[in-house]
XYZ file of C-alpha atoms in Angstrom:
765
model
C 0.003 0.008 0.006
C 1.365 3.441 -0.887
C 0.321 7.104 -0.679
C -2.139 6.782 -3.502
C -3.706 3.603 -2.087
C -4.193 5.202 1.308
C -5.675 8.338 -0.270
C -8.251 6.543 -2.391
C -9.603 4.277 0.321
C -12.472 6.734 0.637
C -13.543 6.253 -2.939
C -14.296 2.555 -2.810
C -17.668 1.768 -4.324
C -20.524 1.598 -1.864
C -22.399 -1.665 -1.984
C -26.137 -2.014 -1.434
C -26.811 1.518 -0.034
C -30.589 1.689 0.078
C -32.768 4.504 -1.251
C -34.724 6.020 1.685
C -38.341 6.773 0.873
C -38.649 4.356 -2.043
C -41.870 2.427 -1.361
C -43.212 1.814 -4.832
C -41.285 -1.473 -5.304
C -42.548 -4.369 -3.211
C -39.287 -6.395 -3.532
C -37.301 -3.617 -1.722
C -37.317 -2.224 1.814
C -36.210 1.318 1.047
C -38.925 2.748 3.270
C -38.109 0.359 6.156
C -41.390 -1.425 5.447
C -43.303 1.441 7.068
C -44.985 2.105 3.703
C -45.260 -0.163 0.686
C -44.651 -3.832 1.441
C -44.883 -4.365 5.243
C -42.618 -7.437 4.948
C -39.788 -5.012 4.334
C -39.641 -4.021 7.995
C -37.986 -7.282 9.093
C -35.920 -7.354 5.912
C -34.521 -3.870 6.737
C -32.802 -5.533 9.735
C -32.179 -2.425 11.827
C -33.996 -0.085 14.166
C -34.587 3.137 12.254
C -36.635 6.184 11.383
C -37.783 7.838 8.156
C -38.935 11.321 7.152
C -40.030 11.830 3.569
C -41.461 14.943 1.832
C -42.673 15.343 -1.745
C -44.425 18.093 -3.665
C -45.833 17.379 -7.123
C -48.909 18.490 -9.087
C -49.811 20.891 -6.275
C -49.987 18.132 -3.658
C -47.764 18.153 -0.587
C -47.069 14.817 1.043
C -45.171 14.152 4.225
C -44.495 10.722 5.637
C -42.697 9.859 8.842
C -42.282 6.858 11.094
C -39.974 4.674 13.136
C -39.330 0.998 13.448
C -37.863 -1.520 15.885
C -36.842 -5.039 14.936
C -40.353 -6.378 14.315
C -42.683 -3.442 14.975
C -43.079 -0.022 13.391
C -45.460 2.932 13.369
C -45.883 5.632 10.726
C -47.956 8.610 9.690
C -48.850 9.839 6.183
C -50.416 13.254 5.482
C -51.383 14.683 2.077
C -53.104 17.983 1.115
C -53.248 20.561 -1.670
C -54.847 23.529 0.172
C -57.971 23.268 -2.010
C -60.012 20.765 -0.133
C -57.865 17.703 -0.663
C -56.815 16.510 2.776
C -56.168 12.978 4.042
C -54.247 11.262 6.857
C -53.252 7.682 7.491
C -51.893 6.148 10.701
C -50.136 2.810 10.399
C -49.025 0.064 12.764
C -46.694 -2.497 11.133
C -45.524 -5.938 12.251
C -43.066 -8.118 10.379
C -41.102 -11.362 10.934
C -38.412 -13.275 9.128
C -38.671 -17.038 8.607
C -36.419 -19.917 7.485
C -33.110 -18.149 8.100
C -34.260 -14.967 6.360
C -35.428 -16.812 3.278
C -39.009 -15.543 3.744
C -40.348 -12.331 5.290
C -43.955 -11.773 6.239
C -45.588 -8.531 7.289
C -48.907 -6.929 8.234
C -50.041 -3.317 8.417
C -53.074 -1.987 10.243
C -54.169 1.482 9.136
C -56.627 4.151 10.221
C -57.516 6.334 7.234
C -59.383 9.648 7.309
C -60.211 11.865 4.317
C -62.053 15.061 3.564
C -64.043 13.041 0.989
C -65.975 11.124 3.639
C -66.873 11.190 7.301
C -65.518 8.795 9.891
C -62.490 6.484 9.870
C -61.727 3.663 7.493
C -59.834 0.768 9.108
C -57.800 -1.394 6.767
C -55.449 -4.339 6.883
C -52.655 -5.035 4.409
C -50.302 -8.010 4.179
C -47.096 -8.623 2.336
C -44.364 -11.153 1.726
C -40.824 -11.224 0.422
C -38.946 -14.291 -0.725
C -35.204 -14.237 -1.300
C -34.198 -17.649 -2.696
C -30.725 -16.434 -3.523
C -28.523 -13.603 -2.294
C -29.060 -11.609 -5.527
C -32.797 -12.090 -6.070
C -35.763 -10.694 -4.149
C -39.410 -11.398 -4.902
C -42.232 -9.392 -3.363
C -46.005 -9.396 -3.014
C -48.428 -7.246 -1.096
C -52.125 -6.671 -0.949
C -53.393 -3.311 0.295
C -56.920 -3.158 1.788
C -57.107 -6.929 2.042
C -59.589 -6.373 4.892
C -61.468 -3.156 5.599
C -64.250 -1.770 7.699
C -65.668 1.732 7.803
C -67.736 4.219 5.828
C -65.826 3.639 2.557
C -65.375 0.368 0.685
C -61.708 0.327 -0.245
C -60.482 -1.376 -3.376
C -58.019 -4.215 -2.926
C -54.720 -3.466 -4.641
C -52.329 -6.297 -5.444
C -48.637 -5.605 -6.034
C -45.982 -8.016 -7.279
C -42.385 -7.396 -8.159
C -38.828 -8.688 -8.368
C -35.328 -7.314 -7.974
C -32.103 -8.732 -9.381
C -28.717 -7.494 -8.261
C -26.061 -7.634 -10.917
C -22.810 -7.743 -9.012
C -22.470 -5.601 -5.899
C -23.179 -2.214 -7.457
C -26.086 -2.540 -9.841
C -29.693 -3.606 -9.449
C -32.846 -3.847 -11.559
C -36.363 -3.900 -10.092
C -39.630 -4.606 -11.853
C -42.987 -3.837 -10.260
C -46.597 -4.451 -11.220
C -49.208 -2.464 -9.273
C -52.835 -3.637 -9.273
C -52.136 -5.704 -12.414
C -52.112 -2.428 -14.426
C -49.122 -0.211 -13.693
C -45.754 -1.563 -14.844
C -42.507 0.200 -13.856
C -38.762 -0.318 -13.644
C -36.136 0.902 -11.188
C -32.478 0.950 -12.149
C -30.011 1.388 -9.267
C -26.297 1.917 -9.327
C -23.660 2.505 -6.607
C -20.922 4.921 -7.525
C -18.373 6.012 -4.957
C -20.402 7.340 -2.019
C -23.641 7.826 -3.931
C -26.486 5.650 -5.065
C -28.509 6.594 -8.102
C -32.033 5.289 -8.653
C -33.880 5.870 -11.941
C -37.560 4.969 -12.057
C -39.225 4.760 -15.445
C -42.771 3.753 -16.430
C -43.203 0.765 -18.716
C -46.937 0.447 -19.179
C -50.080 1.977 -17.703
C -51.261 5.350 -16.565
C -48.122 6.120 -14.559
C -46.028 8.194 -16.996
C -43.719 9.884 -14.492
C -39.950 9.507 -14.557
C -38.000 10.183 -11.370
C -34.319 10.278 -10.523
C -33.220 9.707 -6.907
C -29.759 10.520 -5.617
C -28.846 9.152 -2.162
C -25.748 9.405 0.007
C -24.735 8.270 3.483
C -23.524 10.483 6.354
C -21.839 9.403 9.551
C -22.639 5.742 9.094
C -26.194 6.086 10.438
C -27.951 8.607 8.158
C -29.044 8.423 4.530
C -30.184 11.521 2.616
C -31.955 11.389 -0.713
C -33.165 13.974 -3.224
C -35.794 13.089 -5.833
C -35.904 14.866 -9.223
C -39.029 14.559 -11.409
C -39.347 14.552 -15.206
C -39.607 18.334 -15.289
C -35.967 18.339 -13.999
C -36.956 19.919 -10.702
C -36.111 18.494 -7.233
C -39.518 17.998 -5.658
C -38.802 15.580 -2.875
C -36.341 14.603 -0.220
C -35.923 11.846 2.346
C -33.937 11.229 5.493
C -33.462 7.698 6.680
C -31.802 6.723 9.958
C -30.628 3.249 10.925
C -29.240 2.359 14.336
C -26.775 -0.096 12.799
C -23.604 1.421 11.430
C -22.906 1.430 7.713
C -19.190 0.568 7.361
C -19.086 2.032 3.832
C -20.213 5.518 4.861
C -16.795 7.139 5.463
C -15.735 9.633 2.808
C -12.082 9.920 3.837
C -9.405 7.542 4.998
C -8.992 7.562 8.743
C -6.651 6.338 11.470
C -8.624 4.380 14.046
C -7.504 3.752 17.627
C -9.098 0.800 19.417
C -8.519 1.016 23.208
C -7.913 -2.308 24.967
C -7.033 -0.501 28.170
C -8.491 -2.811 30.775
C -9.305 -6.454 31.416
C -10.385 -8.148 28.205
C -12.267 -11.277 29.139
C -14.493 -13.974 27.680
C -17.558 -12.534 29.468
C -17.888 -8.850 30.310
C -18.222 -8.294 34.051
C -20.285 -5.108 33.763
C -19.781 -2.122 36.066
C -18.011 -1.696 39.351
C -18.820 1.561 41.198
C -20.256 2.974 37.918
C -17.082 2.165 35.994
C -16.823 -0.591 33.401
C -14.339 -3.148 34.689
C -13.774 -5.257 31.594
C -14.341 -5.597 27.850
C -15.848 -8.769 26.431
C -13.891 -10.445 23.635
C -17.064 -10.543 21.510
C -17.108 -6.747 21.537
C -13.525 -6.717 20.288
C -14.443 -9.220 17.575
C -17.451 -7.129 16.576
C -15.331 -3.959 16.329
C -12.893 -5.783 14.070
C -15.780 -6.845 11.836
C -16.579 -3.158 11.328
C -12.903 -2.416 10.632
C -12.591 -5.295 8.186
C -15.674 -4.149 6.243
C -14.856 -0.411 6.283
C -12.674 0.520 3.278
C -11.551 3.705 5.017
C -10.065 1.908 8.030
C -6.791 0.821 6.482
C -4.702 1.961 9.454
C -5.562 0.780 12.986
C -3.814 1.523 16.314
C -4.514 -1.090 18.972
C -3.884 0.632 22.289
C -2.823 -2.039 24.837
C -2.152 0.565 27.581
C -3.359 -1.135 30.789
C -4.261 -4.322 28.899
C -4.983 -7.455 30.886
C -6.018 -10.670 29.250
C -5.397 -14.379 29.541
C -3.682 -16.389 26.845
C -6.960 -17.453 25.259
C -8.148 -13.860 24.807
C -4.679 -12.723 23.663
C -4.656 -15.463 21.025
C -8.047 -14.305 19.689
C -6.787 -10.696 19.416
C -3.678 -11.942 17.598
C -5.885 -13.697 15.042
C -7.961 -10.571 14.507
C -4.773 -8.586 13.799
C -3.736 -11.195 11.213
C -7.142 -10.961 9.546
C -6.782 -7.170 9.300
C -3.338 -7.535 7.741
C -4.557 -10.181 5.296
C -7.228 -7.708 4.161
C -4.437 -5.255 3.288
C -4.694 -3.036 6.365
C -1.888 -1.812 8.575
C -1.831 -2.288 12.334
C 0.243 -0.652 15.075
C 0.177 -2.046 18.592
C 0.833 0.484 21.350
C 1.950 -0.956 24.710
C 2.912 0.491 28.089
C 3.850 -2.810 29.723
C 5.991 -5.316 27.821
C 4.849 -8.706 29.140
C 4.552 -12.135 27.439
C 0.739 -12.038 27.315
C 0.772 -8.507 25.824
C 3.359 -9.468 23.177
C 1.428 -12.675 22.445
C -1.610 -10.548 21.606
C 0.309 -7.833 19.737
C 3.094 -9.760 17.983
C 1.322 -9.961 14.592
C 1.021 -6.162 14.277
C 3.068 -4.454 11.574
C 4.756 -2.333 14.222
C 4.840 -2.363 18.027
C 5.336 1.028 19.691
C 6.166 1.280 23.364
C 5.482 4.120 25.806
C 8.931 5.594 26.758
C 8.680 4.786 30.466
C 7.137 1.343 29.998
C 8.117 -1.615 32.161
C 9.882 -4.555 30.448
C 9.181 -7.980 31.994
C 10.346 -10.786 29.694
C 11.195 -13.375 32.337
C 9.350 -16.529 31.446
C 6.361 -18.039 33.245
C 5.866 -18.985 36.832
C 3.413 -19.081 39.705
C 3.558 -19.441 43.453
C 1.507 -21.596 45.791
C 0.822 -20.879 49.455
C 0.735 -23.727 51.947
C -1.375 -23.172 55.011
C -0.837 -26.308 57.090
C 1.606 -24.637 59.489
C -0.796 -21.783 60.132
C -3.787 -24.111 60.490
C -1.869 -26.301 62.953
C -1.175 -23.283 65.122
C -4.823 -22.307 65.016
C -5.991 -25.781 65.822
C -7.775 -26.142 62.464
C -7.640 -29.455 60.654
C -8.592 -29.693 56.977
C -9.840 -33.170 56.173
C -9.574 -33.478 52.383
C -9.644 -36.712 50.384
C -8.785 -37.005 46.729
C -8.463 -39.344 43.799
C -5.316 -38.661 41.802
C -1.704 -38.159 42.878
C -1.485 -35.103 40.621
C -4.652 -33.496 42.052
C -2.584 -31.072 44.090
C -5.298 -28.723 45.328
C -5.555 -30.474 48.708
C -1.809 -30.166 49.303
C -2.086 -26.489 50.250
C -4.013 -27.474 53.372
C -2.663 -30.885 54.362
C 1.049 -30.643 53.456
C 3.940 -28.295 54.133
C 5.199 -28.261 50.530
C 4.393 -29.270 46.984
C 4.569 -32.950 46.073
C 7.049 -34.097 43.489
C 4.227 -35.201 41.170
C 2.547 -31.801 41.292
C 5.825 -29.876 40.865
C 6.903 -31.962 37.885
C 3.528 -31.659 36.131
C 3.153 -27.884 36.616
C 6.777 -27.214 35.694
C 6.328 -29.140 32.439
C 3.147 -27.202 31.705
C 4.821 -23.819 32.221
C 7.716 -24.840 29.974
C 5.290 -25.894 27.242
C 3.341 -22.620 27.514
C 6.568 -20.606 27.409
C 7.662 -22.507 24.284
C 4.373 -21.635 22.549
C 4.625 -17.931 23.400
C 8.324 -17.737 22.576
C 7.733 -19.448 19.206
C 4.847 -17.150 18.374
C 6.748 -13.960 19.223
C 9.927 -15.164 17.540
C 8.016 -16.012 14.342
C 6.277 -12.639 14.174
C 9.191 -10.489 15.358
C 12.074 -12.389 13.756
C 13.095 -9.817 11.103
C 15.407 -10.874 8.307
C 18.674 -11.348 10.183
C 17.875 -14.549 12.117
C 15.878 -17.683 11.541
C 13.080 -18.632 13.885
C 15.113 -21.223 15.786
C 17.941 -18.740 16.359
C 15.474 -16.063 17.313
C 13.791 -18.362 19.842
C 17.134 -19.159 21.421
C 17.956 -15.458 21.582
C 14.636 -14.578 23.249
C 14.956 -17.482 25.642
C 18.389 -16.217 26.699
C 16.939 -12.730 27.134
C 14.472 -14.122 29.676
C 17.387 -15.143 31.892
C 18.430 -11.507 32.373
C 16.219 -9.384 34.719
C 16.058 -6.333 32.454
C 13.385 -3.724 33.187
C 13.904 -0.654 30.928
C 11.960 -0.482 27.651
C 15.136 0.284 25.679
C 16.194 -3.356 26.077
C 12.993 -4.508 24.378
C 13.745 -2.150 21.482
C 17.302 -3.440 21.254
C 16.077 -7.026 21.244
C 13.547 -6.269 18.486
C 10.506 -7.115 20.595
C 9.197 -3.609 19.959
C 10.105 -1.112 17.226
C 10.312 2.316 18.836
C 9.304 4.423 21.862
C 6.690 7.156 21.463
C 3.745 8.705 23.230
C 0.323 7.746 21.957
C -0.383 11.127 20.298
C 2.822 10.729 18.244
C 1.807 7.376 16.796
C -0.423 8.647 13.899
C 2.398 10.737 12.406
C 4.826 7.844 12.875
C 2.411 5.452 11.145
C 1.866 7.683 8.112
C 5.590 8.244 7.726
C 6.465 4.562 8.205
C 3.868 3.015 5.937
C 3.153 5.726 3.370
C 6.160 8.105 3.571
C 3.757 10.938 4.425
C 4.911 13.815 6.623
C 1.864 14.736 8.722
C 3.057 15.811 12.201
C -0.434 16.952 13.198
C -2.139 13.706 12.239
C -4.795 12.509 14.682
C -6.713 9.319 15.281
C -10.401 8.565 15.899
C -11.194 6.330 18.867
C -13.500 3.376 18.384
C -14.331 1.865 21.769
C -15.233 -1.828 21.429
C -19.011 -2.186 21.374
C -21.830 -4.465 20.304
C -23.187 -2.060 17.715
C -24.480 -3.956 14.734
C -23.322 -3.528 11.208
C -25.844 -2.221 8.639
C -25.921 -5.366 6.540
C -27.943 -5.113 3.343
C -26.843 -8.513 2.090
C -29.677 -10.776 1.016
C -27.781 -13.887 2.007
C -29.591 -16.337 4.198
C -28.587 -16.140 7.845
C -28.719 -18.714 10.570
C -27.995 -18.508 14.269
C -25.311 -20.376 16.169
C -25.640 -20.067 19.938
C -22.683 -19.271 22.155
C -22.608 -20.447 25.792
C -19.850 -19.188 28.093
C -18.375 -21.263 30.919
C -16.140 -18.579 32.403
C -14.625 -18.673 35.868
C -15.215 -21.101 38.735
C -18.148 -23.454 38.265
C -20.666 -23.392 41.097
C -24.343 -24.051 41.664
C -25.422 -20.562 40.538
C -23.574 -20.920 37.270
C -25.116 -24.351 36.786
C -28.655 -22.963 37.277
C -28.028 -20.118 34.845
C -26.455 -22.410 32.226
C -29.092 -25.109 32.542
C -31.902 -22.587 32.123
C -30.257 -21.201 28.984
C -29.852 -24.706 27.529
C -33.504 -25.568 28.270
C -34.552 -22.577 26.170
C -32.068 -23.291 23.353
C -34.311 -25.413 21.048
C -36.919 -22.630 20.986
C -34.354 -20.123 19.703
C -33.991 -21.896 16.397
C -30.197 -22.034 16.663
C -28.694 -24.635 14.340
C -25.677 -25.354 16.556
C -24.156 -24.584 19.925
C -20.615 -23.441 20.788
C -19.560 -23.831 24.402
C -16.706 -21.389 25.049
C -14.759 -22.568 28.111
C -12.243 -20.592 30.147
C -12.415 -22.172 33.588
C -10.253 -24.142 36.057
C -13.331 -26.168 37.040
C -15.288 -26.027 40.272
C -18.082 -27.980 41.836
C -18.059 -31.598 40.680
C -21.855 -31.902 40.999
C -22.507 -28.640 39.105
C -20.076 -29.746 36.367
C -21.917 -33.053 36.040
C -25.280 -31.313 35.691
C -23.966 -28.986 32.956
C -22.409 -31.970 31.145
C -25.793 -33.754 31.218
C -27.568 -30.626 29.905
C -25.134 -30.454 26.972
C -25.732 -34.123 26.125
C -29.484 -33.408 26.092
C -28.903 -30.610 23.566
C -26.863 -32.913 21.360
C -29.438 -35.704 21.569
C -32.082 -33.231 20.355
C -30.113 -32.918 17.089
C -28.270 -29.674 17.813
C -24.491 -30.138 17.241
C -22.369 -29.022 20.219
C -18.777 -27.770 19.816
C -16.579 -27.090 22.841
C -14.004 -24.325 22.378
C -11.414 -24.205 25.199
C -9.802 -20.789 25.530
C -7.233 -20.153 28.244
C -8.122 -23.328 30.146
C -10.551 -26.149 30.406
C -9.342 -28.024 33.483
C -10.957 -30.516 35.830
C -14.727 -29.868 35.977
C -14.452 -27.526 32.959
C -12.894 -30.358 30.915
C -15.627 -32.650 32.252
C -18.132 -30.191 30.724
C -16.186 -30.062 27.440
C -16.665 -33.818 27.148
C -20.397 -33.146 26.839
C -19.773 -31.649 23.400
C -19.651 -33.618 20.151
C -16.284 -32.047 19.272
C -13.636 -30.458 21.509
C -11.276 -27.782 20.218
C -8.520 -26.143 22.226
C -5.766 -23.610 21.638
C -2.144 -24.743 21.548
C -1.673 -22.776 24.769
C -4.883 -23.936 26.542
C -4.506 -25.679 29.899
C -6.334 -28.980 29.524
C -6.928 -32.006 31.739
C -6.743 -32.262 35.526
C -8.978 -35.354 35.480
C -9.682 -35.938 39.155
C -11.707 -34.966 42.206
C -11.159 -34.010 45.803
C -13.464 -33.103 48.649
C -13.714 -32.659 52.339
C -14.488 -30.378 55.199
C -12.824 -28.246 57.856
C -12.549 -29.571 61.420
C -12.577 -26.621 63.842
C -12.708 -28.654 67.047
C -9.114 -27.767 67.979
C -9.689 -24.040 67.438
C -12.947 -24.095 69.392
C -11.180 -25.816 72.275
C -8.475 -23.112 72.274
C -10.977 -20.256 72.380
C -13.301 -21.933 74.917
C -16.207 -22.796 72.616
C -17.934 -26.064 73.352
C -20.309 -27.520 70.732
C -23.276 -29.686 71.744
C -24.975 -31.851 69.111
C -28.259 -33.758 69.363
C -28.687 -36.598 66.885
C -30.766 -39.641 66.114
C -27.987 -41.744 64.564
C -24.291 -42.113 65.035
C -23.289 -40.303 61.821
C -25.894 -37.511 61.858
C -23.176 -34.978 62.678
C -20.647 -36.318 60.190
C -20.538 -33.034 58.217
C -20.242 -30.880 61.300
C -17.104 -28.752 61.606
C -17.020 -29.490 65.340
C -15.469 -32.948 65.049
C -13.248 -34.976 62.689
C -14.481 -37.784 60.479
C -14.396 -41.336 61.675
C -12.531 -43.959 59.649
C -15.822 -45.366 58.469
C -16.978 -41.935 57.245
C -13.683 -41.356 55.474
C -14.024 -44.675 53.717
C -17.536 -43.789 52.551
C -16.349 -40.424 51.177
C -13.384 -42.010 49.453
C -15.737 -44.515 47.860
C -17.841 -41.607 46.515
C -14.794 -39.928 44.992
C -13.552 -43.183 43.508
C -16.947 -43.694 41.923
C -16.973 -40.142 40.566
C -13.455 -40.533 39.209
C -14.513 -43.744 37.520
C -17.417 -41.855 35.970
C -15.103 -38.976 34.954
C -12.655 -41.266 33.115
C -15.569 -43.082 31.502
C -17.018 -39.832 30.177
C -13.603 -38.797 28.819
C -13.225 -42.210 27.186
C -16.624 -41.947 25.510
C -15.959 -38.400 24.298
C -12.446 -39.046 22.945
C -12.373 -42.743 22.054
C -9.411 -43.337 24.319
C -9.726 -46.545 26.359
C -10.822 -45.781 29.906
C -7.838 -47.576 31.406
C -5.462 -45.402 29.309
C -7.310 -42.249 30.357
C -6.726 -43.243 33.967
C -3.108 -44.372 33.822
C -1.671 -41.984 31.178
C -3.728 -38.767 31.454
C -5.787 -38.994 34.671
C -4.967 -38.550 38.299
C -5.073 -34.747 38.047
C -2.438 -34.253 35.296
C -2.623 -31.039 33.262
C -1.075 -30.328 29.883
C -0.902 -27.707 27.156
C -3.462 -27.868 24.340
C -1.086 -29.096 21.682
C -0.097 -32.032 23.894
C -3.764 -32.687 24.624
C -4.267 -32.952 20.859
C -1.407 -35.429 20.591
C -2.914 -37.429 23.426
C -6.386 -37.380 21.860
C -8.029 -35.472 24.732
C -9.166 -32.809 22.232
C -10.152 -33.244 18.587
C -8.546 -30.176 17.081
C -6.666 -26.928 17.687
C -8.220 -23.513 17.097
C -10.149 -20.551 18.458
C -13.647 -19.150 18.139
C -13.525 -18.852 14.331
C -12.471 -22.485 14.065
C -15.301 -23.487 16.387
C -17.757 -21.567 14.177
C -16.414 -23.343 11.094
C -16.774 -26.699 12.847
C -20.323 -25.868 13.925
C -21.150 -24.923 10.316
C -19.808 -28.244 9.068
C -21.555 -30.350 11.721
C -24.885 -28.572 11.283
C -24.710 -28.776 7.487
C -24.884 -25.000 7.083
C -24.015 -24.051 3.514
C -21.095 -21.752 2.718
C -23.526 -19.228 1.238
C -25.391 -18.852 4.539
C -24.169 -16.179 6.946
C -23.811 -17.116 10.629
C -24.984 -14.885 13.436
C -23.383 -15.673 16.795
C -25.937 -15.259 19.579
C -24.724 -15.273 23.160
C -26.970 -17.172 25.540
C -26.022 -16.541 29.181
C -25.301 -12.831 29.042
C -26.472 -12.576 32.671
C -23.230 -12.871 34.643
C -24.742 -12.379 38.076
C -23.430 -15.797 39.061
C -19.883 -14.452 38.594
C -20.389 -11.499 40.923
C -20.501 -11.942 44.710
C -23.701 -10.675 46.254
C -25.195 -10.624 49.799
C -27.489 -13.570 49.131
C -24.558 -15.639 47.884
C -22.597 -14.903 51.042
C -25.557 -15.862 53.213
C -25.945 -19.099 51.237
C -22.269 -19.842 51.778
C -22.575 -19.425 55.548
C -25.729 -21.547 55.682
C -24.074 -24.281 53.592
C -20.826 -24.241 55.515
C -21.627 -27.489 57.290
C -21.569 -29.517 54.104
C -19.035 -31.783 52.508
C -17.882 -30.183 49.265
C -16.654 -32.143 46.249
C -14.540 -30.248 43.781
C -13.292 -30.905 40.275
C -11.047 -27.895 40.129
C -7.399 -26.963 39.516
C -7.103 -23.961 41.899
C -3.438 -23.391 41.146
C -4.601 -21.810 37.869
C -7.305 -19.569 39.327
C -5.083 -16.492 39.009
C -3.083 -15.207 36.059
C 0.334 -16.834 36.203
C 1.808 -15.432 33.018
């Protein structure tokens, strides 16, 4: 891309810009379906509003209205000042059917005229059929039903539109079996031209409409009649953003300046505390479809994100580059997870005082046995699996050899993945990837902190402040001197794209398993899955980023996923940063399991137990008294330890659950159950690429790969667009609340069984 290419981005042809106010053609939705064919309201596919004014043959006509997704209301007033005066109020309803193959609509109208007294009530219906992405067929019948002082004539309208390429369309319309007309449409730069000409009948009026888009949300049109005078104008508003509306190339900054997570946490003290990865993906969809957004600055100042999220951002950068765009990553903290997300950018710019921390991966574990012994507290945990190290923090003074070896191997594997990725993307021409990896690995042995060392090592390109980056980008990529260049900020959002494509569209549901699994999450997830068949989704993607949690809750979610699959809806599990223990148990409920190379997978095992506070109570002078009917009625009480018989019963439960766990893994992966137990079970964890080699997952990839797999499994054709619909957007189960704390206190005297890998609860890289 050069100076000329950057300068002409604004003049790319606009595809499918609609003509606001055009209601004479029943195969189009230029009037949002508020007038003309009511089926056009759902076909318009955006909330919107319309104001239209025309003056011809002494008659003034004004139309206005607004529409939501399926409902709209409008008003039509006409008068000539010489006795002609009529008004019409309309209520419109419209739906789409069969993946937007068919649209149906109804309009109820109240009509008053100076020609008669009273109000005429009428009903009109309409339909649109779009068998292919370039053909639209329409039918409507005005005054199908009517009641009032005037008998209204039924008017039938049929028509068809054919799009020839992306910038030219021809529409034919037949009104009341008498009036024949054509509409020729052409997109040229940032304008759309519509020429209506009569073919047969009493309508002998030619009109020329010129429309253009402003700001991405507004369309203005001027209509010229056959006397060469402009006698009409329309303003159309759509809530969805038109990515083709920009008239000049722009530099866009996308701030990723906080926690980027799988599920957005919402607000904390009236301040948004995280950005959902789906918002980032949606913003990139706008960038990828906007011809003016050839230069993007991703601002990672304050960025926090796990490896799964960072990998998704890295893929989005690569997509933008493949489209021909340029990307600059701006960082103020040079860490492995930041570089993993940003490494595919064309340039990485660092804030001059940034902190450099390229030191490998690691994590610490606290052991509480010494403290608990001093307090007189005894934690009675049982487990199945020598590598299930969660209990060690409470019953041992140090980490077992099995746990240390397993976690150390995992960290080394994760470091290798990150080092390979960064070396491949930041290798330059002087060194091969293997040499570059060795160089970066050696760099991690030196505790350097200043950002200049990252520049010297080639991990970043230069040091600048954020306001200096636009000028640097223009000079670097296009050899343009523009010291006063500025950027526009696009905060990641869920705003929809104004999509005028006639392609069929189907829904794929997305279910998030994010964070620790507990009973509240299970209730929310199960409720969402019960409602899934009614949504019409053709497939389900379960996005997992969790260390596990409650064994019982995990089992219930697994069962709910199997129910979905048995109802004929394909289920794909997509493991992001981790799918460990109970989260991997859930993944085995899917028909196919995908993971990232860097995902943490496995930890097949279970532990459980209770806290014995009898020693502490004795020290502080508290004496419990328990009344019971049987010898073991107080077994779960924290005021005494378990008996040997009770321990044996609990161990039997965990052995049974572990047997069930390995059986479920075996059924999901095809690995013999004995091999699951001896080679991969017992609480072992591994990186995603090793899980693929072992057969614990079926493929490697992220969200886009999961969507592609869902398309294949559901038999969705390549010509059908996929809309990703998030199911459990209510994240209340992730946020502590007073009721949850009360429930925890009430439930304290219960034996808990966990399928969780708590050593990975925090960010360790």
